[in-house]
PDB file of C-alpha atoms and ligand atoms in Angstrom:
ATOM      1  CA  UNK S  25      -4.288  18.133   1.498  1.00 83.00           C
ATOM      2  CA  UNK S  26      -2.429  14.838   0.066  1.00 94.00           C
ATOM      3  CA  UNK S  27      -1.371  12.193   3.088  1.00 96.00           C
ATOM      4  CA  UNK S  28       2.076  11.426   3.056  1.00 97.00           C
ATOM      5  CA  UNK S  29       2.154   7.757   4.099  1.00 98.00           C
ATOM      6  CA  UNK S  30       4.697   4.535   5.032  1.00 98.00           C
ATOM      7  CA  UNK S  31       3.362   1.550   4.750  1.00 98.00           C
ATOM      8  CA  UNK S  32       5.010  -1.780   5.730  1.00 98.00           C
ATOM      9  CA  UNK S  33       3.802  -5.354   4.439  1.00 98.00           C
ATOM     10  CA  UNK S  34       5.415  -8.291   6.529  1.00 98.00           C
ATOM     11  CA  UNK S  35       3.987 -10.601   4.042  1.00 98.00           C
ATOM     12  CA  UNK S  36       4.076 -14.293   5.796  1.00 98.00           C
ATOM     13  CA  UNK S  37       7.041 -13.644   8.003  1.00 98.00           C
ATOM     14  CA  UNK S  38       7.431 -13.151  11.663  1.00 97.00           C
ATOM     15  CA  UNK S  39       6.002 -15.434  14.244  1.00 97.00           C
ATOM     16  CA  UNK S  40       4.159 -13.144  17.205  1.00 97.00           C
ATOM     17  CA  UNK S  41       6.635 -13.355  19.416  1.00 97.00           C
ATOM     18  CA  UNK S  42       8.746 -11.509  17.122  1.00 98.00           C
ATOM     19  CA  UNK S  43       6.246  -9.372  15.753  1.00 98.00           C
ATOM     20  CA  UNK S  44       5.342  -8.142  18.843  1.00 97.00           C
ATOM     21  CA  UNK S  45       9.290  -7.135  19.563  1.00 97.00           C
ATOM     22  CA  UNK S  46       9.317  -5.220  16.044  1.00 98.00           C
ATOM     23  CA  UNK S  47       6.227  -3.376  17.108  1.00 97.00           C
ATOM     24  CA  UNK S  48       7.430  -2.158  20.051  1.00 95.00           C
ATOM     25  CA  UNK S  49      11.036  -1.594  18.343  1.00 97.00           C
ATOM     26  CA  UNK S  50       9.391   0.771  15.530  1.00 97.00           C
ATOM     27  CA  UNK S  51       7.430   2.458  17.765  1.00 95.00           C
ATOM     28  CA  UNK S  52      10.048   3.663  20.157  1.00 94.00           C
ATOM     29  CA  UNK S  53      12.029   4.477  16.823  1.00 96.00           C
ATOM     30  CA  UNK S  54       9.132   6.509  15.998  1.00 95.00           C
ATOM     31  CA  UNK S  55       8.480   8.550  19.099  1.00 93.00           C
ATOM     32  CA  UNK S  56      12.414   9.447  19.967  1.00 94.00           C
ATOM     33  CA  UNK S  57      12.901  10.107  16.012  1.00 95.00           C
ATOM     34  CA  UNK S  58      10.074  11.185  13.639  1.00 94.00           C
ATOM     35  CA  UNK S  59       8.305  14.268  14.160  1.00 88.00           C
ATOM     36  CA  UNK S  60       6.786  14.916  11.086  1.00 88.00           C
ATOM     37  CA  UNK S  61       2.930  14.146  10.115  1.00 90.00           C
ATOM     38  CA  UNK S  62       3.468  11.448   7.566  1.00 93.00           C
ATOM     39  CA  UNK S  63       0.946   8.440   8.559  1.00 96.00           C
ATOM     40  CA  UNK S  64       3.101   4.914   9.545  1.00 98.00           C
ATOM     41  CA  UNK S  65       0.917   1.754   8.605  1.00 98.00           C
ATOM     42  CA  UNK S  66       2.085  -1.683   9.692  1.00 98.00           C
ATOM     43  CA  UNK S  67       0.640  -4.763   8.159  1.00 98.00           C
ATOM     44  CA  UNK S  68       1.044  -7.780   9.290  1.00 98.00           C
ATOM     45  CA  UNK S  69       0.193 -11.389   9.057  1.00 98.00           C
ATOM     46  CA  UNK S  70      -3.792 -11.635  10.347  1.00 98.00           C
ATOM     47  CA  UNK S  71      -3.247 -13.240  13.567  1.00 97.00           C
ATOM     48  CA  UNK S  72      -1.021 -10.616  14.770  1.00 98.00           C
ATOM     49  CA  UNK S  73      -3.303  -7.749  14.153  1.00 98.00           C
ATOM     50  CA  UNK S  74      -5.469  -7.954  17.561  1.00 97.00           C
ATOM     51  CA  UNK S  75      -2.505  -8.345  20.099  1.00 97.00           C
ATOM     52  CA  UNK S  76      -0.369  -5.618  18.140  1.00 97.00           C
ATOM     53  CA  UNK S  77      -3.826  -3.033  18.166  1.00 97.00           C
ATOM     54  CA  UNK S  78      -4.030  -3.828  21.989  1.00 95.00           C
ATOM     55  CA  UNK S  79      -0.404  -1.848  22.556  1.00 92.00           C
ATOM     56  CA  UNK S  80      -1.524   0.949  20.745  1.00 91.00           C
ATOM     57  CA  UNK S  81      -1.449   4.265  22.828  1.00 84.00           C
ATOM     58  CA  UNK S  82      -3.569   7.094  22.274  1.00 78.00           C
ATOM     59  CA  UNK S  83      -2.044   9.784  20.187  1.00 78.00           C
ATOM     60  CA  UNK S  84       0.250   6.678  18.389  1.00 85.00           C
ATOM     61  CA  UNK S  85       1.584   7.459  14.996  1.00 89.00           C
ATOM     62  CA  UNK S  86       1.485   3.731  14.297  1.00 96.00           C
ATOM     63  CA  UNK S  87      -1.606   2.244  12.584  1.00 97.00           C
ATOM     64  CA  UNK S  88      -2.503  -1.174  11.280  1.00 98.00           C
ATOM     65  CA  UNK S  89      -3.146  -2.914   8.284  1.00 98.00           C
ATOM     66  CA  UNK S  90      -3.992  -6.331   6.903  1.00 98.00           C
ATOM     67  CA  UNK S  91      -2.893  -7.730   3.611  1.00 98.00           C
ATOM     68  CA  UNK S  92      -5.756  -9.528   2.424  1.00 98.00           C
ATOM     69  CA  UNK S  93      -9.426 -10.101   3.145  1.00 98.00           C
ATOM     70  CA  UNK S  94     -12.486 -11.748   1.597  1.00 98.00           C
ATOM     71  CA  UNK S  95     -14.698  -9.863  -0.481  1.00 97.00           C
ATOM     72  CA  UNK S  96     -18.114 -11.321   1.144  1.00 97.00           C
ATOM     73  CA  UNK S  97     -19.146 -10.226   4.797  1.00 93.00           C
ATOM     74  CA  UNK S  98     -19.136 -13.452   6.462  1.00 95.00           C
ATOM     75  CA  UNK S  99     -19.976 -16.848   5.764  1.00 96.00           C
ATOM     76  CA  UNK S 100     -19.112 -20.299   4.522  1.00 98.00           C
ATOM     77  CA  UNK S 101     -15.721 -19.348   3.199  1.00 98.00           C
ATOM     78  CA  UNK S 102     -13.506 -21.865   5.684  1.00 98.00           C
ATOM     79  CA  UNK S 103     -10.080 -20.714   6.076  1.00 97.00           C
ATOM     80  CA  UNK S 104     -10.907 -16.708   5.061  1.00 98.00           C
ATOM     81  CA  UNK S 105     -11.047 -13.500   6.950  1.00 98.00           C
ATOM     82  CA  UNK S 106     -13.686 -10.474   6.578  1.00 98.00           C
ATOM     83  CA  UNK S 107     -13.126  -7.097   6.220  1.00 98.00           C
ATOM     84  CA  UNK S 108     -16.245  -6.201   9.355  1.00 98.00           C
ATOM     85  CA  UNK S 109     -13.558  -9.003  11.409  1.00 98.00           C
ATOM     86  CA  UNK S 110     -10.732  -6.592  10.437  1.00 98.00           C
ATOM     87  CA  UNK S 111     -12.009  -3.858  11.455  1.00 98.00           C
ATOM     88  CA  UNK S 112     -12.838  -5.445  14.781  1.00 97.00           C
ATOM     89  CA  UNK S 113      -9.570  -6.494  15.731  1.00 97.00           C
ATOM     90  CA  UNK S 114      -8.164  -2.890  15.291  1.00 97.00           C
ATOM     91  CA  UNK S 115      -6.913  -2.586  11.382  1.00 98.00           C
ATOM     92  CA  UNK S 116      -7.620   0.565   9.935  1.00 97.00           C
ATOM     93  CA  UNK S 117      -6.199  -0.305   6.554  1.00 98.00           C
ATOM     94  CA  UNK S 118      -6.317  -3.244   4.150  1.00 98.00           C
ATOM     95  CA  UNK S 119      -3.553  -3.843   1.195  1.00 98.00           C
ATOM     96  CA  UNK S 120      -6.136  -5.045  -1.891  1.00 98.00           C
ATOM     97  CA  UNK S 121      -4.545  -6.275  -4.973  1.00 98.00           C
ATOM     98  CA  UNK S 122      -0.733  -6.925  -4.330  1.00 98.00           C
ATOM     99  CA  UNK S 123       0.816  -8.504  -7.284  1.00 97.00           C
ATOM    100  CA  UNK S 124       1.671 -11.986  -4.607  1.00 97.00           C
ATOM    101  CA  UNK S 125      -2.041 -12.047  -4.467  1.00 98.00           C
ATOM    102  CA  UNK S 126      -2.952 -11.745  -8.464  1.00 96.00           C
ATOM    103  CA  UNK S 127      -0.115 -13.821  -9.122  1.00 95.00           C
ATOM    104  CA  UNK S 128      -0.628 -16.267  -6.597  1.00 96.00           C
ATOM    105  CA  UNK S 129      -4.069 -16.760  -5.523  1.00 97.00           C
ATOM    106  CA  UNK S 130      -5.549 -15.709  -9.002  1.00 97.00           C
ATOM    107  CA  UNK S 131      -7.282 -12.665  -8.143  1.00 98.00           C
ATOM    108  CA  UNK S 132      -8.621 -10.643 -10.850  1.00 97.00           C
ATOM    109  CA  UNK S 133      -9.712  -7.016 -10.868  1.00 97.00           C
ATOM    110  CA  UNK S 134     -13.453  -7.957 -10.800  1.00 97.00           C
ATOM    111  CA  UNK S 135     -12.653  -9.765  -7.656  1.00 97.00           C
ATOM    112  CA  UNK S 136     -10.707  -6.675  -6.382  1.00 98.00           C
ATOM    113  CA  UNK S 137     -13.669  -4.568  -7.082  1.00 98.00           C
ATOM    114  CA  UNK S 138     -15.608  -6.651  -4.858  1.00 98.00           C
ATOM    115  CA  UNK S 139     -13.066  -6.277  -2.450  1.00 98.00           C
ATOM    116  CA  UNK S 140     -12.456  -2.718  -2.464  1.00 98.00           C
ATOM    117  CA  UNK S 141     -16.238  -2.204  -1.918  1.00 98.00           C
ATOM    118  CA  UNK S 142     -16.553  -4.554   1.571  1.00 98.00           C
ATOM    119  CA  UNK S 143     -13.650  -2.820   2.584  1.00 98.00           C
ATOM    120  CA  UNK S 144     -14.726   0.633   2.172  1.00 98.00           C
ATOM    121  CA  UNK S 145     -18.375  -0.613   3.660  1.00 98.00           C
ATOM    122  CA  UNK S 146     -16.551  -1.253   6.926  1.00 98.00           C
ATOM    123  CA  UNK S 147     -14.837   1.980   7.325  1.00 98.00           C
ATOM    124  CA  UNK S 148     -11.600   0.619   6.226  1.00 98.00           C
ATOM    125  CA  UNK S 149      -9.100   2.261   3.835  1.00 98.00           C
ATOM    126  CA  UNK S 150      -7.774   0.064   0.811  1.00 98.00           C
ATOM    127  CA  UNK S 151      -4.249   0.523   0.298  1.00 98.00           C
ATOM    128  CA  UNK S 152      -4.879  -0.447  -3.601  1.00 98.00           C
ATOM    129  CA  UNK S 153      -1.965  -1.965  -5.363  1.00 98.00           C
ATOM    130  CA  UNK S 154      -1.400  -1.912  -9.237  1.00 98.00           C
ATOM    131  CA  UNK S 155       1.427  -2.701 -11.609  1.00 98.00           C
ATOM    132  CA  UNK S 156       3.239  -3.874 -14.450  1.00 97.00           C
ATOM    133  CA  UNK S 157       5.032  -7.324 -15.193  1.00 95.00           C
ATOM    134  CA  UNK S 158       8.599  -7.059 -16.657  1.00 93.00           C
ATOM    135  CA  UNK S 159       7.048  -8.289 -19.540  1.00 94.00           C
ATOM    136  CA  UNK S 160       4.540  -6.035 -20.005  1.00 95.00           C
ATOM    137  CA  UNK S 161       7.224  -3.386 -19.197  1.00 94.00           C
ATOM    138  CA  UNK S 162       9.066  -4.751 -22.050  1.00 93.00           C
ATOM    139  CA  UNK S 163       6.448  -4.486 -24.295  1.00 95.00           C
ATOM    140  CA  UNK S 164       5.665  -0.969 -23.857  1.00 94.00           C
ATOM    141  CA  UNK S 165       1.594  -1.855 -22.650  1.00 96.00           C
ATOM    142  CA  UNK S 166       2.331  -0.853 -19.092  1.00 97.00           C
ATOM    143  CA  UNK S 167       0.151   2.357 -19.540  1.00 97.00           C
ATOM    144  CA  UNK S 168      -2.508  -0.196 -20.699  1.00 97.00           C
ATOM    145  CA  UNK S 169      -2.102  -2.528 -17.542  1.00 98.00           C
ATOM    146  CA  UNK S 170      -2.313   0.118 -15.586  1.00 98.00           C
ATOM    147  CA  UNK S 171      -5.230   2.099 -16.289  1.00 98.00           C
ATOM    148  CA  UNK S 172      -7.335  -1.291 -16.747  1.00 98.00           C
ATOM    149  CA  UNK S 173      -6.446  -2.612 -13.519  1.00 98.00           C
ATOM    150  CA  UNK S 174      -7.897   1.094 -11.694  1.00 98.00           C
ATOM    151  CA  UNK S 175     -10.679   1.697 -14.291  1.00 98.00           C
ATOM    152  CA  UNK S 176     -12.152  -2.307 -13.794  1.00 98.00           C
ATOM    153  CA  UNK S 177     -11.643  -2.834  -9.883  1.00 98.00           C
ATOM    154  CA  UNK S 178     -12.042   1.098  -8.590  1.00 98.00           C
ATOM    155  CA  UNK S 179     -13.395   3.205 -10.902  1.00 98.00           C
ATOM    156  CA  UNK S 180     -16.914   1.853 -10.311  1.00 98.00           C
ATOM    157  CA  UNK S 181     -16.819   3.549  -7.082  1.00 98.00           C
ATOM    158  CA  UNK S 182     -18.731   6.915  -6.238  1.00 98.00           C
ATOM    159  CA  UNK S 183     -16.403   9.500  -5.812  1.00 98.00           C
ATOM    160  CA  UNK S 184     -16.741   9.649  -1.996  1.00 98.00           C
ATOM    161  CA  UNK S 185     -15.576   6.374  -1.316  1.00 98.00           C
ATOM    162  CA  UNK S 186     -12.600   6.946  -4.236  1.00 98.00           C
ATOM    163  CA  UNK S 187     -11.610   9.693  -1.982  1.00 98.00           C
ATOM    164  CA  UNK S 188     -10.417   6.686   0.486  1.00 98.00           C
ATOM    165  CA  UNK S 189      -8.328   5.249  -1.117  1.00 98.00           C
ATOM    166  CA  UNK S 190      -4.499   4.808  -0.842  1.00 98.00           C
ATOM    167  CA  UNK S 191      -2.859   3.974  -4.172  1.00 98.00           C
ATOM    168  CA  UNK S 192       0.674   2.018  -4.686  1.00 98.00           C
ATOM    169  CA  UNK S 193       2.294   1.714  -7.580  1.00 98.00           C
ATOM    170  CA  UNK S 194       4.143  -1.705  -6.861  1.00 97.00           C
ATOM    171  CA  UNK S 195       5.702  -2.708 -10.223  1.00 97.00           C
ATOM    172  CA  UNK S 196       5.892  -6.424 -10.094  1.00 95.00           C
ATOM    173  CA  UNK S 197       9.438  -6.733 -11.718  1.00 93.00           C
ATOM    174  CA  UNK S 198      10.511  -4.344  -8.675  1.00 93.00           C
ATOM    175  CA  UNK S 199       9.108  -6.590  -5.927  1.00 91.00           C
ATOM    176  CA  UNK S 200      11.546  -8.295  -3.660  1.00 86.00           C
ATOM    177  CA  UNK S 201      13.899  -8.157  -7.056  1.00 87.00           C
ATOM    178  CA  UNK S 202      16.600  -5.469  -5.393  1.00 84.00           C
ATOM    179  CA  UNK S 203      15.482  -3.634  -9.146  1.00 86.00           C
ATOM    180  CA  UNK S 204      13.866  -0.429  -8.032  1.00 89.00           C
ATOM    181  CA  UNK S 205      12.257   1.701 -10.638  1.00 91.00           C
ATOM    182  CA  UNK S 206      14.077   4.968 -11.403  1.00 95.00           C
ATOM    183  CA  UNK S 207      12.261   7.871  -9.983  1.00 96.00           C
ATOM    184  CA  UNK S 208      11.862   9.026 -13.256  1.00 97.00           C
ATOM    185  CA  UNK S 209      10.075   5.862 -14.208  1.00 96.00           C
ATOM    186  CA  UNK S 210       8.315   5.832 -10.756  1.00 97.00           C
ATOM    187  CA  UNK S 211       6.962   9.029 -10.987  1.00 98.00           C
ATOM    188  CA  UNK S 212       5.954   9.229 -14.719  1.00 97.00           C
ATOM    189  CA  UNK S 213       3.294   6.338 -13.546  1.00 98.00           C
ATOM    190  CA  UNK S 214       2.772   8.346 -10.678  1.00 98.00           C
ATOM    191  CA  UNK S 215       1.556  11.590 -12.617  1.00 98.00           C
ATOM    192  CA  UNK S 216      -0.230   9.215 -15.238  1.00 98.00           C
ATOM    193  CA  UNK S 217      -2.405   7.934 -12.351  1.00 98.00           C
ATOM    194  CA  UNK S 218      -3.366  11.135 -11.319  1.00 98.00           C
ATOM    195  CA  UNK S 219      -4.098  12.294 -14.685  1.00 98.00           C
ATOM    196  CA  UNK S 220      -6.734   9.198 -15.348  1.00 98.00           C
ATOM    197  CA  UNK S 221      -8.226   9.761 -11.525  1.00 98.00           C
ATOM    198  CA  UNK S 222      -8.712  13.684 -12.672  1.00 98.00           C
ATOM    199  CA  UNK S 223     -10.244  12.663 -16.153  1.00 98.00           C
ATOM    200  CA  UNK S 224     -12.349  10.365 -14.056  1.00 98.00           C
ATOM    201  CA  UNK S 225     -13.101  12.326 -11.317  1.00 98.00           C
ATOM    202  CA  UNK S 226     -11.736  15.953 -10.905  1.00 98.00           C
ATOM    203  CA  UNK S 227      -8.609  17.480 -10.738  1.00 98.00           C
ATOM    204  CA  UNK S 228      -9.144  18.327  -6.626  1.00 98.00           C
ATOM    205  CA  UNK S 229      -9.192  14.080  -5.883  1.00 98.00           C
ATOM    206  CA  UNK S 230      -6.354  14.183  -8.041  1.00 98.00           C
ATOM    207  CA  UNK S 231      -4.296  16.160  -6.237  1.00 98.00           C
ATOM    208  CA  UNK S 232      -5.571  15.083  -2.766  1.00 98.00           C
ATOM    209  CA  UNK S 233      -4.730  11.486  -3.494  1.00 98.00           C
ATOM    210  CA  UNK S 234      -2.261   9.536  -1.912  1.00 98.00           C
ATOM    211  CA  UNK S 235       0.136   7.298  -4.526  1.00 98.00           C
ATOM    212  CA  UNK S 236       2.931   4.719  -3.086  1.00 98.00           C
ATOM    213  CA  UNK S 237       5.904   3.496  -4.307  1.00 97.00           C
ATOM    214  CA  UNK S 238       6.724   0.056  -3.781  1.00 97.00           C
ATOM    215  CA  UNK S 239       9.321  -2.249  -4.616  1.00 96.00           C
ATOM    216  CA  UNK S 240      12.428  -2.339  -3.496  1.00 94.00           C
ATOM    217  CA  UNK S 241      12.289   0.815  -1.703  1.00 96.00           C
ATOM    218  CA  UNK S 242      14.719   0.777   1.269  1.00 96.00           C
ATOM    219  CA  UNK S 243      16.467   3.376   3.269  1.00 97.00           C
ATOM    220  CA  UNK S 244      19.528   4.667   0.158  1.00 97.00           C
ATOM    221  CA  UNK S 245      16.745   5.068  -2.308  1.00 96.00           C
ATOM    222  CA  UNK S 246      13.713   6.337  -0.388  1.00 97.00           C
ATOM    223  CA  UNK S 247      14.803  10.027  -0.290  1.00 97.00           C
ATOM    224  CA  UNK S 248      15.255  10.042  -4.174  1.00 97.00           C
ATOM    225  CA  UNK S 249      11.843   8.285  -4.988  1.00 97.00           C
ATOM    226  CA  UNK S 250       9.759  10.593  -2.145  1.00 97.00           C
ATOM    227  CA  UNK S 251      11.625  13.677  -3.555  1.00 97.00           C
ATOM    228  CA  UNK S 252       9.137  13.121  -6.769  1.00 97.00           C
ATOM    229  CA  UNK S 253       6.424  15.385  -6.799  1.00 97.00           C
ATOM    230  CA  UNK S 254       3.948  12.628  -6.998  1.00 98.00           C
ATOM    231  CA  UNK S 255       5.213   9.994  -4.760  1.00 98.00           C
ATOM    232  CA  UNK S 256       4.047  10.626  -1.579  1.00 98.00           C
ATOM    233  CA  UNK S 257       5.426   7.785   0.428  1.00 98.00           C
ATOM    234  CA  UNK S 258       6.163   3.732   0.011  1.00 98.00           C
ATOM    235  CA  UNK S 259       4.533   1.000   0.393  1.00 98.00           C
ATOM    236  CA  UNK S 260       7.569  -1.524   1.908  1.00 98.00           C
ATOM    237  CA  UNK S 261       7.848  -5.441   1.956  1.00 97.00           C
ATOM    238  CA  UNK S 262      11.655  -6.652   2.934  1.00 97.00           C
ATOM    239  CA  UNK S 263      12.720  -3.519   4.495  1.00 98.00           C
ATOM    240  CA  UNK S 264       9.994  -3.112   6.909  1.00 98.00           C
ATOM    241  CA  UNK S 265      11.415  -6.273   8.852  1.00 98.00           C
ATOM    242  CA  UNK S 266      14.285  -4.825  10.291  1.00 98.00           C
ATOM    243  CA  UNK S 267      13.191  -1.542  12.623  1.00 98.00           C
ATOM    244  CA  UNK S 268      15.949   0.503  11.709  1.00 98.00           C
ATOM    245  CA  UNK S 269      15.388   0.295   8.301  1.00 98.00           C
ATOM    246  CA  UNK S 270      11.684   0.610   8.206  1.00 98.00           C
ATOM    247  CA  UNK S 271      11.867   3.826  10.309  1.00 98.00           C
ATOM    248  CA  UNK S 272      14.412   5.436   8.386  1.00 98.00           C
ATOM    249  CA  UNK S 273      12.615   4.945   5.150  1.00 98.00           C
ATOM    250  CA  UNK S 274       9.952   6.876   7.181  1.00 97.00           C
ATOM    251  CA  UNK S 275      12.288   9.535   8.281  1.00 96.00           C
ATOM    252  CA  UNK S 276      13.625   9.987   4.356  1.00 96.00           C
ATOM    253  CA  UNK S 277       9.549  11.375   3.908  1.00 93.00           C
ATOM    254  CA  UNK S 278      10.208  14.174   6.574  1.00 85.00           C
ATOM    255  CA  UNK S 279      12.050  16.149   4.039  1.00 68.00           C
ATOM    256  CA  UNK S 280       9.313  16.358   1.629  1.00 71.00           C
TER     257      UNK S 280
HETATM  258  P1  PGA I 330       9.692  -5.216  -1.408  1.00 71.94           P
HETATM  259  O1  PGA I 330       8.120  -5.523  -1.434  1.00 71.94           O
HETATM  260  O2  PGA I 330       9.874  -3.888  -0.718  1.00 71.94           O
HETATM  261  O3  PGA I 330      10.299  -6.365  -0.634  1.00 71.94           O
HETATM  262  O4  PGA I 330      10.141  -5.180  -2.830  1.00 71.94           O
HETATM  263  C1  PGA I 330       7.179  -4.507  -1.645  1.00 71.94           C
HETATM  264  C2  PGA I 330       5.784  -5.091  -1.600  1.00 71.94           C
HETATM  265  O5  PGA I 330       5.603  -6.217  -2.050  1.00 71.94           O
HETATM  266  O6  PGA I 330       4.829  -4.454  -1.110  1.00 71.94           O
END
């Protein structure tokens, strides 16, 4: 059975004070107004993980998430986090990939490979992000960029550990842009995902996978997107900040 999921990335905002307050906000949200079974995943910066893990209740629909970690197990790395440390402080998912992270810090899928394997090691699920530039939109190689980016970071991995995964499809001209994809553009990548994971795998993983939308999903176009046969949830930057928001984004996967 496929996972419907909501995942929210703070990125590098909120100081713990305030992170703390949003916690508790979605939470409550959650429990007086989501029944369904869809997982919620909150990711936030590193230093927040361990006090937000500590107000976790028993039975809690929240989980949490980090954004980043290092691909090595420990070591001389000054100024990095591990994926074994992650685990420790209480994160049960890791986003590996996002576009900021390519873009910004330079990582490459041979790095992300790396990644996805000392995450999986440490019983932690990747939340795998992959997508297109507007200029490789433009040009029409998005199919390209897309399968290369899965085939040279993930599809190395047995198909056990594949299994684990969470896929989003974030394209990067979407992110933080207010330009959402169309459904129709979100979920022919969708489907096209699926079809390379069932060429490389089987048809069952296929099906059983769970693929994210994100960019610029917020709470007027999240009903539309998650209607899509193969979009079965979002991953959310911007609108995870504000409770109300976050949680109705969630709510909008209750009537798939
Ligand atoms: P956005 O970010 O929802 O603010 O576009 C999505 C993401 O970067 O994961």
């Amino acid at each position: 059975m496929r996972k419907s999921i909501v995942a929210g990335n703070w990125k590098m905002n909120m100081g713990l004070k305030e992170g703390i307050a949003l916690f508790s906000e979605i939470s409550e949200l959650l429990k007086e107004e989501v029944n369904g079974d869809q997982g919620v995943i909150v990711c936030p910066p590193f230093i927040h993980i361990s006090s937000l893990a500590q107000s976790l209740e028993s039975g809690d629909k929240l989980q949490l998430g980090a954004q980043n970690c290092h691909q090595s197990d420990s070591g001389a790395f000054t100024g990095e986090v591990s994926a074994s440390m992650l685990a420790s402080a209480g994160a049960a998912y890791v986003i590996i990939g996002h576009s900021e992270r390519r873009l910004y810090f330079s990582e490459l899928n041979p790095d992300l490979a790396k990644k996805l394997d000392v995450v999986l090691k440490n019983g932690i699920a990747p939340i795998f992000c992959i997508g297109e530039t507007l200029e490789q939109r433009n040009d029409g190689s998005y199919f390209e960029v897309i399968k290369s980016q899965l085939s040279e970071a993930a599809f190395h991995l047995a198909e056990a550990d594949f299994s684990k995964l969470v896929i989003a499809y974030e394209p990067v001209w979407a992110i933080g842009t207010g330009l959402t994809a169309s459904p129709e553009q979100a979920q022919e990548i969708h489907s096209y995902i699926r079809t390379l994971v069932a060429e490389k795998y089987n048809q069952s993983l296929a099906n059983d996978l769970t693929i994210l939308y994100g960019g610029s999903c917020n709470p007027k176009n999240a009903s539309e997107l998650f209607a899509q046969p193969d979009i079965d949830g979002g991953l959310i930057g911007g609108a995870s900040l504000k409770a109300r928001d976050f949680v109705d984004i969630i709510k909008a996967l209750d009537q798939k």
